Amino acid sequence: MVEDRTAKRTRRIFSNFNIFVGILTELGGVALLVGLGLLISWLVTRL
Amino acid sequence: MRFRRFKLDLQVIIYYTARIIMGLAVLMVIPLITALLFQEWKIALDFLTGILLSLITAFAFNLFTSPNAYKLKLSWVHGLVAVTLAWFIGVILAAVPYYLSGFFGSFLDAAFDAMSGFTTTGLVLIQDLDHVPYGINMWRHLLTFLGGQGMVVLALTFLFRGTSGAFKLYAGEAKDEQLLPNARNTARVIWFISIIYLLVGTLVLWLTGMIIGLSPLRSFFHGLWVFMAAWSTGGFAPQSQNIMYYHSALYEFIIFFFITAGSFNFALHYTVFQGKLREFWRNIEIISFFITVNLLFIIVAFSLKQSGIYPHFELFRKGFFHLLSGHTGTGFMTIYASQFLRWSDLAFLGLLIAMLFGGSACSTAGGFKALRIGIILHTVIREVKRMINPERAVITERFHHLRDVLLEERHIRAALLIVILYIATFTITTLANAAAGYPLMMSMFEAASVTGNVGLSIGVTAPAMPDLLKALYILVMWVGRLEFMAVFAGIAFVVETLRRK
C-alpha cells in the first residue's frame, strides 16, 4: 500500500510540463557552460 | 551457532546475486533480437549460449539458497558483498557472447571490454570494430547504458519484491542518494529519468545523423548507441574512430549536452523534474563543476594556443570537447590516440586533472566527483576563516546540495577518504604502466583514464598490452566504479570466511 502511494506520488510529481521545463533548464545550463568554453577559446586565440 | 549465522549470510548474498544474474540473462534477449532482425545467425547463437550459461549459473546459485531468503534481514555487508559478487560474475557472463563472436583476441580481452562497459569506462580491446555486427554493438552499448544506471538499480526495478533494506544493495553500487523513501521506487525514478533522456537524445541524434548524410536506419542505430554511451558517460562508439568518424561539429555540439547531463546527479535531475528549477543553479555540484571545467579549460586553451596545433575554432572543437569528455568521465574522442602526444605538457596535465575530478555523485560518471571537490573547497574556506578569526569564534560553513547542509567532520572525512583512495589507485596504476615500459606521461594519462572510469586513451590500452596490465585495469575499473567500499567489504567477507574455517 505504502509503495503504491509512493508510486502514485512519483507519477504526480513528474508532470509532462515539469519534465519539459526540467530538461530545458538542464540543457540551458549546459549551453551556458559550452558558451563559456566558446568565449574562453575566442579570448585566448585573440590574446 | 557461528556456522549457522555464516550459512544465513551466504544464503542472503547468493539469493540477491542469483537474481541480478537472472536480470543479465533477460537483458541478453535485446541483442539476441537485434541479431535475429539483421539475420546475424552466428551472433544470435552466441547470445543464446550466453543466456543459457547465465540461467544455468543463476539456477546453480539458487540451489544454495532458500526461496524465502529475501525475508531475511539484509545487512550492509550482505548488500556490499552481493553487489561486488554480482558485478564480478556479471562481467564474466557478459563477456561470453563477446568472446564467442571472434572479435577478441582472448577471453581476458572480452572480459576487459565487458568490465569497461559495465563501469562506463569506454576503453576497448575489441578488434576490427568497424565490421562488428549489429548484435554485438547493441550489447556493447546496452552494457554501458545499464552500467551507468547500475546493475542493481535494474534488478531492484524489475526483479526484487518486498526487499527489506534494499537501500544497502542500492548504496553498494556507489549510489548513496535515496530519492524516495523506498529504494525500489528510487531505482524506478532513475530509470524513468534515463528513459526520458534516451527518447529525446536518440531522436535528436537520429535526425542529426540523417542531416550529416547517414542512411535513416544506420543513423537511428548510431544515434541510439552514441546516446547510450553519452548519457552513461561511457565513451563507446560503433566505429573505431569514435566520434571523429562523423566529422561533424553539429554532432559533437549535441553530444556536449548529453555527456554533461549524464554526469549530473540523479537526485538533481529528480529535483529539477519536480519543477524546483532554482536548485540547479544553487547546487554545490553544479557550481563546483562549472568552476573546475572553466578553470581547467583556461589552462588547456592557453597551453594549446602556445603550442599552435589548433587554430581558432579548432581550439574549442578539440580542446573543449576532450576536456569536457574527460571531466564528465565519458571518453569520447575526436582525435587519434597518438595525437594527444602533440599536446603540450600543461594541456596534458589539465586534461589529466579533469579526468580525475569526474562528474557528480550518484550519477553515471566516475572520478573524485564534484560533490567531494565542493566539500573540500568549503573545508579550505572554513579553515581560512578559522585562522583569521579569534580562537574562541565559532566558525560554521554551509553548502547547498538539495538543501542547506552544515559542513560537518563526517562529510570531510568521507570526501577525503575516497579522494585519497582514488589518488592511491592512480599512483599504483601509473607505477604499473611505467613498470611495463611506457613513458611516464603516457602512464599517468592512461592511469587517470582507468581510475576515473573515463576512457580517453593515449594508446596504452591495446590488444598487445601485457595480460597482467589488462587484469590490473579490470580490477581498477571495478573498484573505481564501486568506489572502493563495496569491493573492500567483499574482500573482508572472504578473509573473515577463511579465518572461520
PDB file of C-alpha atoms in Angstrom, chain B residues 276-483:
ATOM      1  CA  LYS B 276      12.303  23.066  -8.461  1.00  0.00           C
ATOM      2  CA  LEU B 277      14.426  24.798 -11.079  1.00  0.00           C
ATOM      3  CA  ARG B 278      16.374  27.067  -8.730  1.00  0.00           C
ATOM      4  CA  GLU B 279      18.064  24.009  -7.245  1.00  0.00           C
ATOM      5  CA  PHE B 280      20.021  23.564 -10.472  1.00  0.00           C
ATOM      6  CA  TRP B 281      21.782  26.917 -10.126  1.00  0.00           C
ATOM      7  CA  ARG B 282      22.375  26.669  -6.363  1.00  0.00           C
ATOM      8  CA  ASN B 283      23.654  23.107  -6.170  1.00  0.00           C
ATOM      9  CA  ILE B 284      27.229  22.712  -4.900  1.00  0.00           C
ATOM     10  CA  GLU B 285      27.979  20.090  -7.561  1.00  0.00           C
ATOM     11  CA  ILE B 286      26.921  22.304 -10.469  1.00  0.00           C
ATOM     12  CA  ILE B 287      28.874  25.273  -9.104  1.00  0.00           C
ATOM     13  CA  SER B 288      31.944  23.131  -8.417  1.00  0.00           C
ATOM     14  CA  PHE B 289      31.692  21.503 -11.887  1.00  0.00           C
ATOM     15  CA  PHE B 290      31.330  24.865 -13.668  1.00  0.00           C
ATOM     16  CA  ILE B 291      34.330  26.312 -11.811  1.00  0.00           C
ATOM     17  CA  THR B 292      36.668  23.363 -12.410  1.00  0.00           C
ATOM     18  CA  VAL B 293      35.694  22.949 -16.094  1.00  0.00           C
ATOM     19  CA  ASN B 294      36.280  26.626 -16.856  1.00  0.00           C
ATOM     20  CA  LEU B 295      39.493  26.965 -14.840  1.00  0.00           C
ATOM     21  CA  LEU B 296      40.962  23.841 -16.399  1.00  0.00           C
ATOM     22  CA  PHE B 297      39.882  24.947 -19.870  1.00  0.00           C
ATOM     23  CA  ILE B 298      41.643  28.307 -19.437  1.00  0.00           C
ATOM     24  CA  ILE B 299      44.849  26.363 -18.666  1.00  0.00           C
ATOM     25  CA  VAL B 300      44.339  23.888 -21.542  1.00  0.00           C
ATOM     26  CA  ALA B 301      43.353  26.602 -24.040  1.00  0.00           C
ATOM     27  CA  PHE B 302      46.360  28.835 -23.245  1.00  0.00           C
ATOM     28  CA  SER B 303      48.702  25.897 -23.450  1.00  0.00           C
ATOM     29  CA  LEU B 304      47.243  24.596 -26.728  1.00  0.00           C
ATOM     30  CA  LYS B 305      47.333  28.094 -28.208  1.00  0.00           C
ATOM     31  CA  GLN B 306      51.026  28.419 -27.345  1.00  0.00           C
ATOM     32  CA  SER B 307      51.820  25.091 -28.964  1.00  0.00           C
ATOM     33  CA  GLY B 308      49.889  26.291 -32.040  1.00  0.00           C
ATOM     34  CA  ILE B 309      48.414  22.948 -33.060  1.00  0.00           C
ATOM     35  CA  TYR B 310      44.762  24.069 -33.253  1.00  0.00           C
ATOM     36  CA  PRO B 311      43.813  27.329 -34.983  1.00  0.00           C
ATOM     37  CA  HIS B 312      40.801  29.388 -33.785  1.00  0.00           C
ATOM     38  CA  PHE B 313      37.581  27.292 -33.700  1.00  0.00           C
ATOM     39  CA  GLU B 314      39.579  24.040 -33.686  1.00  0.00           C
ATOM     40  CA  LEU B 315      40.907  25.047 -30.269  1.00  0.00           C
ATOM     41  CA  PHE B 316      37.357  24.910 -28.928  1.00  0.00           C
ATOM     42  CA  ARG B 317      36.336  21.906 -31.000  1.00  0.00           C
ATOM     43  CA  LYS B 318      39.275  19.736 -29.953  1.00  0.00           C
ATOM     44  CA  GLY B 319      40.360  21.314 -26.660  1.00  0.00           C
ATOM     45  CA  PHE B 320      36.973  21.877 -25.012  1.00  0.00           C
ATOM     46  CA  PHE B 321      35.492  18.654 -26.383  1.00  0.00           C
ATOM     47  CA  HIS B 322      38.216  16.495 -24.857  1.00  0.00           C
ATOM     48  CA  LEU B 323      38.277  18.456 -21.619  1.00  0.00           C
ATOM     49  CA  LEU B 324      34.531  18.022 -21.144  1.00  0.00           C
ATOM     50  CA  SER B 325      34.712  14.413 -22.325  1.00  0.00           C
ATOM     51  CA  GLY B 326      37.428  13.765 -19.722  1.00  0.00           C
ATOM     52  CA  HIS B 327      35.832  15.792 -16.932  1.00  0.00           C
ATOM     53  CA  THR B 328      32.455  14.079 -17.280  1.00  0.00           C
ATOM     54  CA  GLY B 329      34.209  10.703 -17.432  1.00  0.00           C
ATOM     55  CA  THR B 330      32.864   9.956 -20.902  1.00  0.00           C
ATOM     56  CA  GLY B 331      35.963   9.357 -23.006  1.00  0.00           C
ATOM     57  CA  PHE B 332      34.595  10.298 -26.444  1.00  0.00           C
ATOM     58  CA  MET B 333      37.418  11.260 -28.787  1.00  0.00           C
ATOM     59  CA  THR B 334      37.646  13.316 -31.966  1.00  0.00           C
ATOM     60  CA  ILE B 335      41.375  12.815 -32.485  1.00  0.00           C
ATOM     61  CA  TYR B 336      43.540   9.694 -32.775  1.00  0.00           C
ATOM     62  CA  ALA B 337      45.083   8.458 -29.501  1.00  0.00           C
ATOM     63  CA  SER B 338      48.604   9.230 -30.730  1.00  0.00           C
ATOM     64  CA  GLN B 339      47.646  12.879 -31.395  1.00  0.00           C
ATOM     65  CA  PHE B 340      47.464  13.514 -27.632  1.00  0.00           C
ATOM     66  CA  LEU B 341      51.267  13.273 -27.717  1.00  0.00           C
ATOM     67  CA  ARG B 342      51.293  16.542 -29.679  1.00  0.00           C
ATOM     68  CA  TRP B 343      49.580  18.328 -26.762  1.00  0.00           C
ATOM     69  CA  SER B 344      51.897  20.399 -24.590  1.00  0.00           C
ATOM     70  CA  ASP B 345      52.682  19.121 -21.085  1.00  0.00           C
ATOM     71  CA  LEU B 346      50.462  21.737 -19.416  1.00  0.00           C
ATOM     72  CA  ALA B 347      47.426  20.960 -21.594  1.00  0.00           C
ATOM     73  CA  PHE B 348      48.080  17.293 -20.964  1.00  0.00           C
ATOM     74  CA  LEU B 349      48.151  17.881 -17.207  1.00  0.00           C
ATOM     75  CA  GLY B 350      44.944  19.938 -17.323  1.00  0.00           C
ATOM     76  CA  LEU B 351      43.148  17.072 -19.075  1.00  0.00           C
ATOM     77  CA  LEU B 352      44.616  14.561 -16.633  1.00  0.00           C
ATOM     78  CA  ILE B 353      43.296  16.523 -13.635  1.00  0.00           C
ATOM     79  CA  ALA B 354      39.882  16.839 -15.320  1.00  0.00           C
ATOM     80  CA  MET B 355      39.759  13.050 -15.743  1.00  0.00           C
ATOM     81  CA  LEU B 356      40.455  12.522 -12.052  1.00  0.00           C
ATOM     82  CA  PHE B 357      37.872  15.123 -10.954  1.00  0.00           C
ATOM     83  CA  GLY B 358      34.941  13.420 -12.741  1.00  0.00           C
ATOM     84  CA  GLY B 359      31.229  14.305 -12.707  1.00  0.00           C
ATOM     85  CA  SER B 360      28.609  14.358  -9.956  1.00  0.00           C
ATOM     86  CA  ALA B 361      27.998  11.868  -7.156  1.00  0.00           C
ATOM     87  CA  CYS B 362      25.086   9.448  -7.722  1.00  0.00           C
ATOM     88  CA  SER B 363      25.459   9.866 -11.476  1.00  0.00           C
ATOM     89  CA  THR B 364      26.852   7.674 -14.232  1.00  0.00           C
ATOM     90  CA  ALA B 365      30.267   9.394 -14.006  1.00  0.00           C
ATOM     91  CA  GLY B 366      33.422   8.297 -12.176  1.00  0.00           C
ATOM     92  CA  GLY B 367      36.322  10.136 -10.531  1.00  0.00           C
ATOM     93  CA  PHE B 368      36.515  12.126  -7.280  1.00  0.00           C
ATOM     94  CA  LYS B 369      33.049  13.652  -8.001  1.00  0.00           C
ATOM     95  CA  ALA B 370      32.076  17.326  -7.907  1.00  0.00           C
ATOM     96  CA  LEU B 371      30.355  16.964  -4.514  1.00  0.00           C
ATOM     97  CA  ARG B 372      33.585  15.884  -2.838  1.00  0.00           C
ATOM     98  CA  ILE B 373      35.602  18.608  -4.557  1.00  0.00           C
ATOM     99  CA  GLY B 374      32.984  21.132  -3.382  1.00  0.00           C
ATOM    100  CA  ILE B 375      33.174  19.807   0.187  1.00  0.00           C
ATOM    101  CA  ILE B 376      36.988  20.009   0.174  1.00  0.00           C
ATOM    102  CA  LEU B 377      36.824  23.611  -1.150  1.00  0.00           C
ATOM    103  CA  HIS B 378      34.349  24.535   1.599  1.00  0.00           C
ATOM    104  CA  THR B 379      36.678  22.911   4.151  1.00  0.00           C
ATOM    105  CA  VAL B 380      39.551  25.078   2.930  1.00  0.00           C
ATOM    106  CA  ILE B 381      37.307  28.171   3.229  1.00  0.00           C
ATOM    107  CA  ARG B 382      36.285  27.140   6.761  1.00  0.00           C
ATOM    108  CA  GLU B 383      39.900  26.642   7.833  1.00  0.00           C
ATOM    109  CA  VAL B 384      40.952  30.021   6.395  1.00  0.00           C
ATOM    110  CA  LYS B 385      38.044  31.664   8.269  1.00  0.00           C
ATOM    111  CA  ARG B 386      39.179  29.879  11.422  1.00  0.00           C
ATOM    112  CA  MET B 387      42.704  31.244  11.001  1.00  0.00           C
ATOM    113  CA  ILE B 388      41.699  34.873  10.536  1.00  0.00           C
ATOM    114  CA  ASN B 389      39.084  34.900  13.318  1.00  0.00           C
ATOM    115  CA  PRO B 390      39.685  34.919  17.102  1.00  0.00           C
ATOM    116  CA  GLU B 391      40.343  31.469  18.555  1.00  0.00           C
ATOM    117  CA  ARG B 392      37.067  31.421  20.504  1.00  0.00           C
ATOM    118  CA  ALA B 393      34.901  32.285  17.481  1.00  0.00           C
ATOM    119  CA  VAL B 394      32.515  29.549  16.355  1.00  0.00           C
ATOM    120  CA  ILE B 395      33.074  29.110  12.628  1.00  0.00           C
ATOM    121  CA  THR B 396      30.463  27.266  10.619  1.00  0.00           C
ATOM    122  CA  GLU B 397      30.370  26.605   6.901  1.00  0.00           C
ATOM    123  CA  ARG B 398      27.338  25.576   4.868  1.00  0.00           C
ATOM    124  CA  PHE B 399      26.895  24.197   1.390  1.00  0.00           C
ATOM    125  CA  HIS B 400      23.790  23.667  -0.682  1.00  0.00           C
ATOM    126  CA  HIS B 401      23.098  20.198  -2.020  1.00  0.00           C
ATOM    127  CA  LEU B 402      19.333  19.702  -2.437  1.00  0.00           C
ATOM    128  CA  ARG B 403      19.020  21.545   0.890  1.00  0.00           C
ATOM    129  CA  ASP B 404      21.292  23.694   3.044  1.00  0.00           C
ATOM    130  CA  VAL B 405      23.764  21.418   4.781  1.00  0.00           C
ATOM    131  CA  LEU B 406      26.054  22.313   7.676  1.00  0.00           C
ATOM    132  CA  LEU B 407      29.583  21.157   6.880  1.00  0.00           C
ATOM    133  CA  GLU B 408      30.496  18.511   9.451  1.00  0.00           C
ATOM    134  CA  GLU B 409      33.587  16.428  10.118  1.00  0.00           C
ATOM    135  CA  ARG B 410      31.869  13.287   8.780  1.00  0.00           C
ATOM    136  CA  HIS B 411      31.361  14.975   5.368  1.00  0.00           C
ATOM    137  CA  ILE B 412      35.025  15.963   5.236  1.00  0.00           C
ATOM    138  CA  ARG B 413      36.214  12.515   6.368  1.00  0.00           C
ATOM    139  CA  ALA B 414      34.073  10.685   3.804  1.00  0.00           C
ATOM    140  CA  ALA B 415      35.142  13.008   0.962  1.00  0.00           C
ATOM    141  CA  LEU B 416      38.845  12.851   1.818  1.00  0.00           C
ATOM    142  CA  LEU B 417      38.826   9.077   2.254  1.00  0.00           C
ATOM    143  CA  ILE B 418      37.504   8.439  -1.259  1.00  0.00           C
ATOM    144  CA  VAL B 419      39.786  11.083  -2.817  1.00  0.00           C
ATOM    145  CA  ILE B 420      42.833   9.554  -1.085  1.00  0.00           C
ATOM    146  CA  LEU B 421      41.838   6.081  -2.283  1.00  0.00           C
ATOM    147  CA  TYR B 422      41.469   7.385  -5.860  1.00  0.00           C
ATOM    148  CA  ILE B 423      44.907   9.037  -5.705  1.00  0.00           C
ATOM    149  CA  ALA B 424      46.458   5.841  -4.297  1.00  0.00           C
ATOM    150  CA  THR B 425      44.861   3.767  -7.091  1.00  0.00           C
ATOM    151  CA  PHE B 426      46.013   6.283  -9.698  1.00  0.00           C
ATOM    152  CA  THR B 427      49.583   6.125  -8.339  1.00  0.00           C
ATOM    153  CA  ILE B 428      49.663   2.321  -8.309  1.00  0.00           C
ATOM    154  CA  THR B 429      48.302   2.135 -11.886  1.00  0.00           C
ATOM    155  CA  THR B 430      50.846   4.741 -13.066  1.00  0.00           C
ATOM    156  CA  LEU B 431      53.652   2.708 -11.491  1.00  0.00           C
ATOM    157  CA  ALA B 432      52.357  -0.478 -13.133  1.00  0.00           C
ATOM    158  CA  ASN B 433      52.233   1.226 -16.546  1.00  0.00           C
ATOM    159  CA  ALA B 434      55.745   2.576 -16.077  1.00  0.00           C
ATOM    160  CA  ALA B 435      56.966  -0.867 -14.983  1.00  0.00           C
ATOM    161  CA  ALA B 436      55.515  -2.287 -18.206  1.00  0.00           C
ATOM    162  CA  GLY B 437      57.793   0.089 -20.108  1.00  0.00           C
ATOM    163  CA  TYR B 438      55.512   3.002 -21.048  1.00  0.00           C
ATOM    164  CA  PRO B 439      56.812   6.617 -20.745  1.00  0.00           C
ATOM    165  CA  LEU B 440      55.766   8.475 -17.584  1.00  0.00           C
ATOM    166  CA  MET B 441      53.304  10.913 -19.193  1.00  0.00           C
ATOM    167  CA  MET B 442      51.573   8.109 -21.113  1.00  0.00           C
ATOM    168  CA  SER B 443      51.494   6.018 -17.948  1.00  0.00           C
ATOM    169  CA  MET B 444      49.892   8.853 -15.967  1.00  0.00           C
ATOM    170  CA  PHE B 445      47.346   9.677 -18.661  1.00  0.00           C
ATOM    171  CA  GLU B 446      46.118   6.106 -19.070  1.00  0.00           C
ATOM    172  CA  ALA B 447      46.121   5.571 -15.275  1.00  0.00           C
ATOM    173  CA  ALA B 448      43.919   8.660 -14.772  1.00  0.00           C
ATOM    174  CA  SER B 449      41.603   7.438 -17.503  1.00  0.00           C
ATOM    175  CA  VAL B 450      41.219   3.961 -15.969  1.00  0.00           C
ATOM    176  CA  THR B 451      40.943   5.179 -12.361  1.00  0.00           C
ATOM    177  CA  GLY B 452      38.331   7.830 -13.188  1.00  0.00           C
ATOM    178  CA  ASN B 453      36.375   5.411 -15.458  1.00  0.00           C
ATOM    179  CA  VAL B 454      36.908   7.872 -18.320  1.00  0.00           C
ATOM    180  CA  GLY B 455      38.022   6.006 -21.433  1.00  0.00           C
ATOM    181  CA  LEU B 456      40.271   8.544 -23.171  1.00  0.00           C
ATOM    182  CA  SER B 457      43.328   6.658 -24.385  1.00  0.00           C
ATOM    183  CA  ILE B 458      46.787   7.696 -25.403  1.00  0.00           C
ATOM    184  CA  GLY B 459      47.468   4.305 -26.935  1.00  0.00           C
ATOM    185  CA  VAL B 460      48.494   2.166 -23.957  1.00  0.00           C
ATOM    186  CA  THR B 461      45.219   0.211 -23.999  1.00  0.00           C
ATOM    187  CA  ALA B 462      45.599  -2.136 -26.957  1.00  0.00           C
ATOM    188  CA  PRO B 463      45.249  -5.879 -27.543  1.00  0.00           C
ATOM    189  CA  ALA B 464      49.063  -6.159 -27.473  1.00  0.00           C
ATOM    190  CA  MET B 465      49.442  -4.751 -23.938  1.00  0.00           C
ATOM    191  CA  PRO B 466      50.660  -7.207 -21.239  1.00  0.00           C
ATOM    192  CA  ASP B 467      47.972  -9.535 -19.826  1.00  0.00           C
ATOM    193  CA  LEU B 468      48.913  -8.593 -16.277  1.00  0.00           C
ATOM    194  CA  LEU B 469      48.228  -4.941 -17.051  1.00  0.00           C
ATOM    195  CA  LYS B 470      44.858  -5.860 -18.612  1.00  0.00           C
ATOM    196  CA  ALA B 471      43.947  -7.734 -15.412  1.00  0.00           C
ATOM    197  CA  LEU B 472      45.034  -4.749 -13.284  1.00  0.00           C
ATOM    198  CA  TYR B 473      42.935  -2.379 -15.414  1.00  0.00           C
ATOM    199  CA  ILE B 474      39.897  -4.655 -14.959  1.00  0.00           C
ATOM    200  CA  LEU B 475      40.386  -4.515 -11.188  1.00  0.00           C
ATOM    201  CA  VAL B 476      40.932  -0.743 -11.153  1.00  0.00           C
ATOM    202  CA  MET B 477      37.841  -0.083 -13.282  1.00  0.00           C
ATOM    203  CA  TRP B 478      35.841  -2.294 -10.918  1.00  0.00           C
ATOM    204  CA  VAL B 479      36.987  -0.709  -7.642  1.00  0.00           C
ATOM    205  CA  GLY B 480      36.791   2.787  -9.153  1.00  0.00           C
ATOM    206  CA  ARG B 481      33.180   2.330 -10.247  1.00  0.00           C
ATOM    207  CA  LEU B 482      32.024   0.791  -6.966  1.00  0.00           C
ATOM    208  CA  GLU B 483      34.003   3.480  -5.102  1.00  0.00           C
TER     209      GLU B 483
END
